[in-house]
Amino acid sequence: MQKAYDFLGGLTPETFLRDYWQKKPLLVRNAFPDAASLLSPDELAGLALEPSEEDDEDDLEDGCEFEHSGVEARIIRSHIDENEKRRWILERGPFTEARLKSLPEKNWTLLVQAVDMYHENVASLLDVFSFIPRWRLDDVMISLAAPGGSVGPHFDRYDVFLIQGIGQRHWQIGQQCSAKTPLIKHPDMKILTTMDATQAWTLNPGDMLYLPPLIAHHGVAIDTCMTYSVGFRAPAIEVLFDKLTHHVADHSQQDERYTDPDLSPQKNSGWLSEQAVAKVQTLMMAHIQDSNQVRDWLAQLVTEPKYAVDYENIDPDETTESVGQKEFLDRLKQNQVVFRDNYSRFIYTGQENQAEKFYINGHEIPLPEKNLADARQLVIYLCNNRYYNSENLWTYLQHQALCQWFIRLFQKGYFYIQE
Ligand code: SIN
Ligand code: CO
C-alpha cells in the first residue's frame, strides 16, 4: 500500500494523481508547516537586485564553477484610474535597491522565478513531489506582495501548487479557460476580462492550493505575504514539432528523400495526388515512429536547462589525478553529503530499473565501459536524488573507472560539496 502524504491532506500519491492531478483543485491546510521560514522577504528581494561588481568578485573567490544569465524578476503593480478601472503595470528586473525601496505601501507584487536554483531551502521543497516525474517540474517562483498586491485574475497552462509562506492571501478560483477566453488589452500581461468566482479561501502560512491547468484564479495579498508557486511544465505541440523537425533534419541522411518508383501516368498533371500525400506521411512517420530517435531527442529536450549555464570544460583525455582525484576523495571522506547543482537537469532512459543512457542539461553523458552494471545503478541513484550520502557514493566509487567518471562530472560543476 502507498504511503499517505500529509502535504496532500492524507491522500496517497496514487489517489491524488487519479482524482486531482490535471483534473480539479485541492486545498490542504497546513500542508507545509515550515513554509514561512524557508526564505525571508529580504533574501527574495536580494535575488531581484542587479548584480554588483562585488558579487562578481565574490563568485570568483568562491570558485563558482559557472555563470548564468541572471535572475528573472518582475514587479506587477495596479491602481484604479480616473475612470474607476483597474490598470496593471509590469516592470522587468533586475532592479536597483532604490527601486525596491521606493515601492508604495500597497498593491504591488515582486515575482522571482526559479528560486529553487539559488536557495537550497527552497529546492528542498521539491523533494516531496518526487512521485511526479522530475522532468515535468519547471521551477519554484516566489512572490512577495504588499497588502492588496496581486498579479490579476488569470489562468496558467500548467499545474501549480501554491504554497503560502508568510502572511495571508485571499484566493478565488473560477471558470475553466482556453485560448478563446477574453483577456484585457495589455502589451505584457494576460489578465482575464471577467472572473466568475466559484470558490474562495484565505490561505494562511503553510496552506497549499493545487490548481490544474486552465482554471481561472486570482490571489490578493491580505497583508505582506509570500507565496511559493511550484510550477510544472508540459511541452506545447508547436515546440515539440519545431524541435523534433530540427533534430530529424540534423540527423537524417541527405539521400533520404521522397521517392516514387511506382509512379503511374497522371491524367491531370496539375493535381497533388492522395498517393503523394500518403507517401510524404509515410516518410515522415518513419521518423516519428522511430522510438530510439524520439527517446534520444526527448531526453535532450527535457534536460535543457531553464537558463544558459557555462560549465567547466574538462578535457576528457586529462587524467583524474590532474583534475584532483585525491583531493575529491579526501573531501568526500570529511563530508557527509554531495549535492547536485540545482541548475542541472538529469534524466536516464531505458528500463526503469536498468539505465540505458544518461543525460545532463541537453547532452548525453557516455557511461564508462568498465563497471557498466554499477554505472547503470549509480546513474539511477544520481537521477532520482538531489543530494547523495557520501557513504552511498563511496560504495560506487570503489571502482576505479566509475570513480574517474564521477569525478569528471563533479569537476565540470554538476555536483558540489558544502564544507
Ligand atoms: C502570486 O504568487 O501572486 C501568483 C501566483 C499565480 O497565480 O500563479
Ligand atoms: Co497563476
Short mmCIF file of C-alpha atoms and ligand atoms in Angstrom, two decimals:
data_model
loop_
_atom_site.label_atom_id
_atom_site.label_comp_id
_atom_site.label_asym_id
_atom_site.label_seq_id
_atom_site.Cartn_x
_atom_site.Cartn_y
_atom_site.Cartn_z
CA MET A 1 0.00 0.00 0.00
CA GLN A 2 1.26 3.51 -0.81
CA LYS A 3 2.10 5.93 1.97
CA ALA A 4 -0.36 8.80 2.53
CA TYR A 5 1.25 12.25 2.42
CA ASP A 6 0.36 14.96 4.93
CA PHE A 7 1.04 17.61 2.33
CA LEU A 8 -1.61 16.01 0.14
CA GLY A 9 -4.08 16.15 3.02
CA GLY A 10 -3.68 12.46 3.79
CA LEU A 11 -4.09 11.28 0.18
CA THR A 12 -1.74 8.75 -1.30
CA PRO A 13 0.13 9.93 -4.43
CA GLU A 14 -1.90 7.36 -6.34
CA THR A 15 -5.24 8.85 -5.21
CA PHE A 16 -4.02 12.39 -5.77
CA LEU A 17 -2.91 11.59 -9.33
CA ARG A 18 -6.10 9.68 -10.07
CA ASP A 19 -8.61 12.20 -8.67
CA TYR A 20 -6.95 15.63 -8.74
CA TRP A 21 -3.84 15.91 -10.94
CA GLN A 22 -4.82 17.78 -14.14
CA LYS A 23 -8.46 17.43 -13.07
CA LYS A 24 -9.57 19.51 -10.09
CA PRO A 25 -8.24 21.83 -7.35
CA LEU A 26 -7.21 20.62 -3.92
CA LEU A 27 -6.86 22.77 -0.81
CA VAL A 28 -4.74 21.42 2.03
CA ARG A 29 -4.48 23.33 5.31
CA ASN A 30 -1.06 23.34 6.96
CA ALA A 31 0.46 21.20 4.20
CA PHE A 32 3.94 22.70 4.70
CA PRO A 33 4.14 23.79 8.38
CA ASP A 34 7.65 25.29 7.88
CA ALA A 35 6.88 27.24 4.70
CA ALA A 36 7.06 30.64 6.43
CA SER A 37 10.67 30.12 7.46
CA LEU A 38 12.14 28.88 4.15
CA LEU A 39 13.21 32.28 2.86
CA SER A 40 12.94 35.83 4.18
CA PRO A 41 11.47 38.73 2.16
CA ASP A 42 14.94 40.34 2.17
CA GLU A 43 16.55 37.22 0.73
CA LEU A 44 13.96 37.15 -2.04
CA ALA A 45 14.36 40.86 -2.76
CA GLY A 46 18.15 40.35 -2.82
CA LEU A 47 17.78 37.92 -5.72
CA ALA A 48 15.88 40.50 -7.76
CA LEU A 49 18.69 43.07 -7.49
CA GLU A 50 21.13 43.94 -10.25
CA PRO A 51 24.37 42.03 -9.64
CA SER A 52 27.03 44.36 -8.26
CA GLU A 53 30.70 44.24 -9.26
CA GLU A 54 31.46 42.98 -5.75
CA ASP A 55 29.20 39.96 -6.37
CA ASP A 56 31.21 39.13 -9.48
CA GLU A 57 34.44 39.19 -7.46
CA ASP A 58 32.87 37.05 -4.72
CA ASP A 59 31.87 34.46 -7.29
CA LEU A 60 35.44 34.15 -8.47
CA GLU A 61 36.76 33.86 -4.91
CA ASP A 62 34.26 31.13 -4.07
CA GLY A 63 35.47 29.26 -7.12
CA CYS A 64 31.98 29.46 -8.62
CA GLU A 65 32.01 26.89 -11.41
CA PHE A 66 29.54 28.51 -13.76
CA GLU A 67 27.97 31.70 -14.89
CA HIS A 68 24.29 32.19 -15.53
CA SER A 69 22.37 34.86 -17.31
CA GLY A 70 20.77 36.46 -14.25
CA VAL A 71 17.69 36.02 -12.13
CA GLU A 72 14.31 36.56 -13.80
CA ALA A 73 12.29 39.04 -11.73
CA ARG A 74 9.20 41.18 -12.30
CA ILE A 75 7.16 43.75 -10.39
CA ILE A 76 3.42 43.94 -11.01
CA ARG A 77 1.54 46.96 -9.74
CA SER A 78 -2.06 48.04 -10.06
CA HIS A 79 -4.15 51.13 -9.36
CA ILE A 80 -7.64 52.45 -10.09
CA ASP A 81 -7.59 55.09 -12.85
CA GLU A 82 -9.79 58.19 -13.28
CA ASN A 83 -12.47 56.03 -15.00
CA GLU A 84 -12.60 53.74 -11.96
CA LYS A 85 -10.88 50.95 -13.95
CA ARG A 86 -8.04 48.87 -12.57
CA ARG A 87 -4.80 49.41 -14.50
CA TRP A 88 -1.92 46.92 -14.44
CA ILE A 89 1.76 47.77 -14.82
CA LEU A 90 4.58 45.29 -15.33
CA GLU A 91 8.27 46.08 -14.82
CA ARG A 92 11.04 43.62 -15.57
CA GLY A 93 14.10 43.19 -13.36
CA PRO A 94 16.82 43.15 -12.32
CA PHE A 95 16.01 46.11 -10.05
CA THR A 96 18.10 48.60 -8.14
CA GLU A 97 17.86 48.71 -4.37
CA ALA A 98 16.47 52.24 -4.70
CA ARG A 99 13.64 50.97 -6.93
CA LEU A 100 12.62 48.30 -4.44
CA LYS A 101 12.79 50.75 -1.55
CA SER A 102 10.60 53.23 -3.43
CA LEU A 103 7.68 50.79 -3.79
CA PRO A 104 4.46 52.07 -2.19
CA GLU A 105 2.81 50.52 0.86
CA LYS A 106 0.12 48.72 -1.14
CA ASN A 107 -0.81 46.99 -4.38
CA TRP A 108 2.44 45.58 -5.70
CA THR A 109 3.93 42.12 -6.12
CA LEU A 110 7.57 41.22 -6.71
CA LEU A 111 7.93 37.89 -8.53
CA VAL A 112 11.17 35.94 -8.73
CA GLN A 113 11.44 32.92 -10.98
CA ALA A 114 13.38 29.68 -10.35
CA VAL A 115 14.31 30.42 -6.72
CA ASP A 116 14.97 26.69 -6.24
CA MET A 117 18.14 27.20 -8.30
CA TYR A 118 19.54 29.71 -5.85
CA HIS A 119 18.38 28.54 -2.42
CA GLU A 120 18.82 25.00 -1.15
CA ASN A 121 15.98 25.53 1.37
CA VAL A 122 13.61 26.26 -1.46
CA ALA A 123 14.96 23.42 -3.61
CA SER A 124 14.30 21.03 -0.72
CA LEU A 125 10.60 21.87 -1.05
CA LEU A 126 10.60 19.87 -4.27
CA ASP A 127 11.65 16.59 -2.72
CA VAL A 128 8.10 15.64 -1.69
CA PHE A 129 6.99 15.90 -5.31
CA SER A 130 9.24 13.02 -6.36
CA PHE A 131 6.21 10.87 -7.19
CA ILE A 132 5.80 13.09 -10.28
CA PRO A 133 8.50 12.70 -12.98
CA ARG A 134 11.16 15.31 -12.37
CA TRP A 135 11.25 16.41 -15.99
CA ARG A 136 7.65 17.67 -15.60
CA LEU A 137 8.79 20.11 -12.94
CA ASP A 138 9.59 23.64 -14.04
CA ASP A 139 10.62 25.77 -11.09
CA VAL A 140 9.61 27.42 -7.84
CA MET A 141 8.52 31.00 -8.42
CA ILE A 142 8.12 33.12 -5.28
CA SER A 143 6.04 36.24 -4.93
CA LEU A 144 6.42 38.90 -2.28
CA ALA A 145 3.37 41.14 -2.09
CA ALA A 146 2.30 44.24 -0.18
CA PRO A 147 -1.30 44.34 1.07
CA GLY A 148 -3.61 44.42 -1.97
CA GLY A 149 -0.82 43.05 -4.19
CA SER A 150 -1.95 40.72 -6.97
CA VAL A 151 -0.90 39.62 -10.43
CA GLY A 152 -4.54 39.90 -11.52
CA PRO A 153 -7.16 37.29 -12.41
CA HIS A 154 -5.56 34.92 -14.92
CA PHE A 155 -5.06 31.29 -15.88
CA ASP A 156 -1.89 29.27 -16.34
CA ARG A 157 -1.29 26.46 -18.80
CA TYR A 158 0.46 24.28 -16.26
CA ASP A 159 -0.25 22.57 -12.94
CA VAL A 160 0.76 24.61 -9.93
CA PHE A 161 0.98 24.03 -6.18
CA LEU A 162 0.52 27.43 -4.49
CA ILE A 163 2.07 27.30 -1.03
CA GLN A 164 1.56 30.15 1.39
CA GLY A 165 4.77 31.35 3.10
CA ILE A 166 4.47 34.33 5.41
CA GLY A 167 1.21 36.32 5.65
CA GLN A 168 -2.23 35.62 4.24
CA ARG A 169 -3.58 35.60 0.71
CA HIS A 170 -7.20 35.51 -0.40
CA TRP A 171 -7.69 33.19 -3.39
CA GLN A 172 -10.65 32.96 -5.72
CA ILE A 173 -10.90 30.28 -8.36
CA GLY A 174 -13.35 30.25 -11.23
CA GLN A 175 -14.12 29.21 -14.78
CA GLN A 176 -12.26 26.76 -17.00
CA CYS A 177 -10.37 28.88 -19.57
CA SER A 178 -9.00 28.29 -23.07
CA ALA A 179 -7.16 30.17 -25.80
CA LYS A 180 -10.53 31.79 -26.62
CA THR A 181 -11.11 33.22 -23.10
CA PRO A 182 -11.32 37.05 -23.33
CA LEU A 183 -8.32 38.96 -21.94
CA ILE A 184 -7.92 42.67 -21.31
CA LYS A 185 -5.80 44.55 -23.85
CA HIS A 186 -2.33 44.75 -22.35
CA PRO A 187 1.06 44.67 -24.04
CA ASP A 188 2.72 42.37 -21.46
CA MET A 189 0.09 40.74 -19.29
CA LYS A 190 -2.66 38.20 -19.81
CA ILE A 191 -5.42 39.29 -17.45
CA LEU A 192 -8.98 37.98 -17.67
CA THR A 193 -11.72 40.46 -18.51
CA THR A 194 -14.07 38.57 -16.18
CA MET A 195 -13.52 36.20 -13.32
CA ASP A 196 -16.54 34.02 -12.48
CA ALA A 197 -15.52 33.02 -8.98
CA THR A 198 -16.87 29.65 -7.88
CA GLN A 199 -14.84 29.15 -4.68
CA ALA A 200 -12.74 31.33 -2.37
CA TRP A 201 -10.38 30.71 0.54
CA THR A 202 -7.94 32.63 2.70
CA LEU A 203 -4.63 30.81 2.81
CA ASN A 204 -2.54 31.03 5.98
CA PRO A 205 1.17 30.25 6.33
CA GLY A 206 1.79 26.61 5.37
CA ASP A 207 -1.51 26.13 3.48
CA MET A 208 -1.44 24.82 -0.08
CA LEU A 209 -3.77 25.14 -3.05
CA TYR A 210 -3.20 22.81 -6.01
CA LEU A 211 -4.60 24.05 -9.34
CA PRO A 212 -4.75 22.09 -12.58
CA PRO A 213 -4.07 23.95 -15.85
CA LEU A 214 -6.57 26.45 -17.31
CA ILE A 215 -8.53 27.26 -14.12
CA ALA A 216 -9.14 30.99 -13.62
CA HIS A 217 -7.57 32.16 -10.35
CA HIS A 218 -6.96 35.40 -8.53
CA GLY A 219 -4.89 35.79 -5.38
CA VAL A 220 -4.83 39.05 -3.41
CA ALA A 221 -2.43 39.66 -0.52
CA ILE A 222 -4.23 40.50 2.71
CA ASP A 223 -1.05 41.59 4.46
CA THR A 224 2.62 41.40 3.47
CA CYS A 225 2.78 37.92 2.07
CA MET A 226 4.95 35.44 0.23
CA THR A 227 3.55 32.71 -2.00
CA TYR A 228 5.58 29.83 -3.44
CA SER A 229 4.40 28.51 -6.82
CA VAL A 230 5.73 25.03 -7.55
CA GLY A 231 5.09 25.03 -11.28
CA PHE A 232 5.11 22.11 -13.69
CA ARG A 233 5.59 22.18 -17.43
CA ALA A 234 4.14 20.35 -20.36
CA PRO A 235 5.73 20.93 -23.75
CA ALA A 236 3.39 22.58 -26.29
CA ILE A 237 2.78 20.76 -29.57
CA GLU A 238 4.35 23.62 -31.56
CA VAL A 239 7.53 23.33 -29.52
CA LEU A 240 7.62 19.54 -29.89
CA PHE A 241 7.23 19.70 -33.67
CA ASP A 242 9.59 22.60 -34.07
CA LYS A 243 12.34 20.92 -32.05
CA LEU A 244 11.74 17.43 -33.42
CA THR A 245 11.89 18.58 -37.02
CA HIS A 246 15.21 20.32 -36.33
CA HIS A 247 16.52 17.15 -34.68
CA VAL A 248 15.38 14.95 -37.59
CA ALA A 249 16.83 17.42 -40.10
CA ASP A 250 20.18 17.30 -38.30
CA HIS A 251 20.24 13.51 -38.10
CA SER A 252 18.74 12.40 -41.40
CA GLN A 253 20.72 11.33 -44.45
CA GLN A 254 20.92 13.65 -47.46
CA ASP A 255 19.77 10.83 -49.77
CA GLU A 256 16.68 10.11 -47.68
CA ARG A 257 14.09 11.70 -49.93
CA TYR A 258 10.68 11.40 -51.43
CA THR A 259 10.74 8.52 -53.96
CA ASP A 260 8.08 7.23 -56.33
CA PRO A 261 9.37 4.29 -58.39
CA ASP A 262 5.75 3.12 -58.62
CA LEU A 263 4.58 6.34 -60.27
CA SER A 264 1.84 5.77 -62.85
CA PRO A 265 0.72 8.25 -65.52
CA GLN A 266 -1.46 11.01 -64.12
CA LYS A 267 -4.30 12.34 -66.25
CA ASN A 268 -4.31 15.78 -64.62
CA SER A 269 -0.73 16.87 -64.11
CA GLY A 270 -1.94 19.81 -62.01
CA TRP A 271 -3.24 17.50 -59.22
CA LEU A 272 -1.46 16.74 -55.95
CA SER A 273 -2.46 13.09 -55.64
CA GLU A 274 -3.57 11.40 -52.44
CA GLN A 275 -0.82 8.80 -53.05
CA ALA A 276 1.81 11.58 -52.94
CA VAL A 277 0.34 12.89 -49.67
CA ALA A 278 0.38 9.37 -48.20
CA LYS A 279 3.99 8.84 -49.31
CA VAL A 280 5.15 12.03 -47.56
CA GLN A 281 3.25 10.98 -44.44
CA THR A 282 4.90 7.55 -44.51
CA LEU A 283 8.35 9.08 -44.97
CA MET A 284 7.85 11.45 -42.06
CA MET A 285 6.05 8.94 -39.83
CA ALA A 286 9.05 6.63 -40.06
CA HIS A 287 10.97 9.23 -38.05
CA ILE A 288 8.20 9.89 -35.55
CA GLN A 289 7.76 6.15 -35.02
CA ASP A 290 11.48 5.58 -34.53
CA SER A 291 11.34 5.28 -30.71
CA ASN A 292 15.13 5.33 -30.38
CA GLN A 293 15.35 8.62 -32.20
CA VAL A 294 12.40 10.20 -30.35
CA ARG A 295 13.67 8.98 -26.95
CA ASP A 296 17.18 10.43 -27.51
CA TRP A 297 15.75 13.72 -28.74
CA LEU A 298 13.17 14.00 -25.94
CA ALA A 299 15.74 13.23 -23.24
CA GLN A 300 17.91 16.04 -24.62
CA LEU A 301 14.94 18.40 -24.87
CA VAL A 302 13.61 17.88 -21.35
CA THR A 303 17.04 18.23 -19.77
CA GLU A 304 17.82 21.54 -21.46
CA PRO A 305 18.49 23.94 -18.57
CA LYS A 306 15.99 26.73 -17.97
CA TYR A 307 18.73 29.33 -18.24
CA ALA A 308 22.02 29.23 -20.13
CA VAL A 309 24.79 27.95 -17.87
CA ASP A 310 28.51 27.63 -18.65
CA TYR A 311 30.06 24.61 -17.02
CA GLU A 312 33.78 23.93 -16.79
CA ASN A 313 35.38 22.45 -19.86
CA ILE A 314 37.08 19.26 -18.80
CA ASP A 315 39.36 17.62 -21.31
CA PRO A 316 38.15 14.00 -21.46
CA ASP A 317 41.75 12.81 -22.02
CA GLU A 318 43.06 14.52 -18.92
CA THR A 319 43.76 12.06 -16.11
CA THR A 320 41.72 12.46 -12.96
CA GLU A 321 44.93 12.90 -10.93
CA SER A 322 45.34 16.24 -12.62
CA VAL A 323 41.69 17.14 -12.04
CA GLY A 324 42.02 16.32 -8.36
CA GLN A 325 41.03 12.70 -7.66
CA LYS A 326 42.85 12.55 -4.34
CA GLU A 327 41.54 15.93 -3.24
CA PHE A 328 37.99 14.89 -4.14
CA LEU A 329 38.17 11.60 -2.24
CA ASP A 330 39.62 13.37 0.81
CA ARG A 331 36.81 15.89 0.76
CA LEU A 332 34.24 13.14 0.36
CA LYS A 333 35.65 11.35 3.42
CA GLN A 334 35.32 14.50 5.50
CA ASN A 335 31.81 15.47 4.37
CA GLN A 336 28.53 13.70 4.66
CA VAL A 337 26.74 14.95 1.62
CA VAL A 338 27.40 15.73 -2.05
CA PHE A 339 24.78 17.99 -3.65
CA ARG A 340 23.63 18.05 -7.20
CA ASP A 341 23.98 21.52 -8.70
CA ASN A 342 20.45 22.94 -8.68
CA TYR A 343 20.80 24.36 -12.21
CA SER A 344 21.29 20.92 -13.74
CA ARG A 345 18.65 18.66 -15.12
CA PHE A 346 19.39 14.92 -15.09
CA ILE A 347 17.47 12.09 -16.71
CA TYR A 348 18.04 8.48 -17.66
CA THR A 349 16.33 6.37 -20.31
CA GLY A 350 15.98 2.62 -20.77
CA GLN A 351 14.08 0.45 -18.32
CA GLU A 352 13.00 1.98 -15.01
CA ASN A 353 15.45 -0.26 -13.11
CA GLN A 354 18.10 -0.50 -15.86
CA ALA A 355 19.54 2.83 -17.01
CA GLU A 356 20.49 2.66 -20.67
CA LYS A 357 21.54 6.26 -21.35
CA PHE A 358 22.24 9.24 -19.11
CA TYR A 359 21.62 12.90 -19.99
CA ILE A 360 22.58 16.14 -18.28
CA ASN A 361 21.47 19.55 -19.49
CA GLY A 362 20.66 18.53 -23.04
CA HIS A 363 23.70 16.27 -23.56
CA GLU A 364 24.17 12.55 -23.43
CA ILE A 365 26.84 11.57 -20.89
CA PRO A 366 28.52 8.36 -22.09
CA LEU A 367 28.72 5.66 -19.41
CA PRO A 368 32.12 4.16 -18.60
CA GLU A 369 32.87 0.94 -20.48
CA LYS A 370 34.24 -0.77 -17.38
CA ASN A 371 31.98 -1.44 -14.38
CA LEU A 372 28.98 -0.82 -16.60
CA ALA A 373 26.47 -2.65 -14.39
CA ASP A 374 27.43 -0.49 -11.39
CA ALA A 375 27.44 2.63 -13.54
CA ARG A 376 23.85 1.92 -14.54
CA GLN A 377 22.87 1.69 -10.84
CA LEU A 378 24.80 4.85 -10.00
CA VAL A 379 23.03 6.75 -12.79
CA ILE A 380 19.62 5.81 -11.34
CA TYR A 381 20.77 6.95 -7.89
CA LEU A 382 22.09 10.25 -9.30
CA CYS A 383 18.94 10.98 -11.32
CA ASN A 384 16.47 10.16 -8.54
CA ASN A 385 18.06 12.36 -5.88
CA ARG A 386 19.30 15.90 -5.40
CA TYR A 387 21.89 15.06 -2.78
CA TYR A 388 23.93 11.98 -2.06
CA ASN A 389 25.11 10.46 1.14
CA SER A 390 28.90 10.09 0.89
CA GLU A 391 28.72 6.51 2.20
CA ASN A 392 26.39 5.52 -0.62
CA LEU A 393 28.60 7.24 -3.17
CA TRP A 394 31.66 5.65 -1.67
CA THR A 395 30.38 2.15 -2.43
CA TYR A 396 30.15 3.03 -6.14
CA LEU A 397 33.43 4.91 -6.24
CA GLN A 398 35.38 1.84 -5.14
CA HIS A 399 35.54 1.01 -8.84
CA GLN A 400 38.36 2.95 -10.42
CA ALA A 401 36.63 3.54 -13.77
CA LEU A 402 33.46 4.72 -12.08
CA CYS A 403 35.37 6.92 -9.68
CA GLN A 404 37.16 8.69 -12.55
CA TRP A 405 33.91 9.06 -14.46
CA PHE A 406 32.12 10.62 -11.48
CA ILE A 407 34.98 12.97 -10.64
CA ARG A 408 34.92 14.35 -14.18
CA LEU A 409 31.22 15.18 -13.74
CA PHE A 410 31.97 16.71 -10.34
CA GLN A 411 34.77 18.81 -11.78
CA LYS A 412 32.52 20.02 -14.54
CA GLY A 413 30.31 21.54 -11.86
CA TYR A 414 27.28 19.21 -11.89
CA PHE A 415 27.85 18.44 -8.18
CA TYR A 416 29.30 20.25 -5.21
CA ILE A 417 30.30 19.55 -1.65
CA GLN A 418 29.23 22.00 1.02
CA GLU A 419 32.09 22.19 3.53
C1 SIN B 1 1.24 35.05 -6.98
O1 SIN B 1 2.03 34.41 -6.27
O2 SIN B 1 0.88 36.19 -6.69
C2 SIN B 1 0.69 34.49 -8.25
C3 SIN B 1 0.87 33.06 -8.46
C4 SIN B 1 -0.08 32.56 -9.55
O3 SIN B 1 -1.23 32.91 -9.57
O4 SIN B 1 0.29 31.77 -10.41
CO CO B 2 -1.27 31.67 -11.72
#
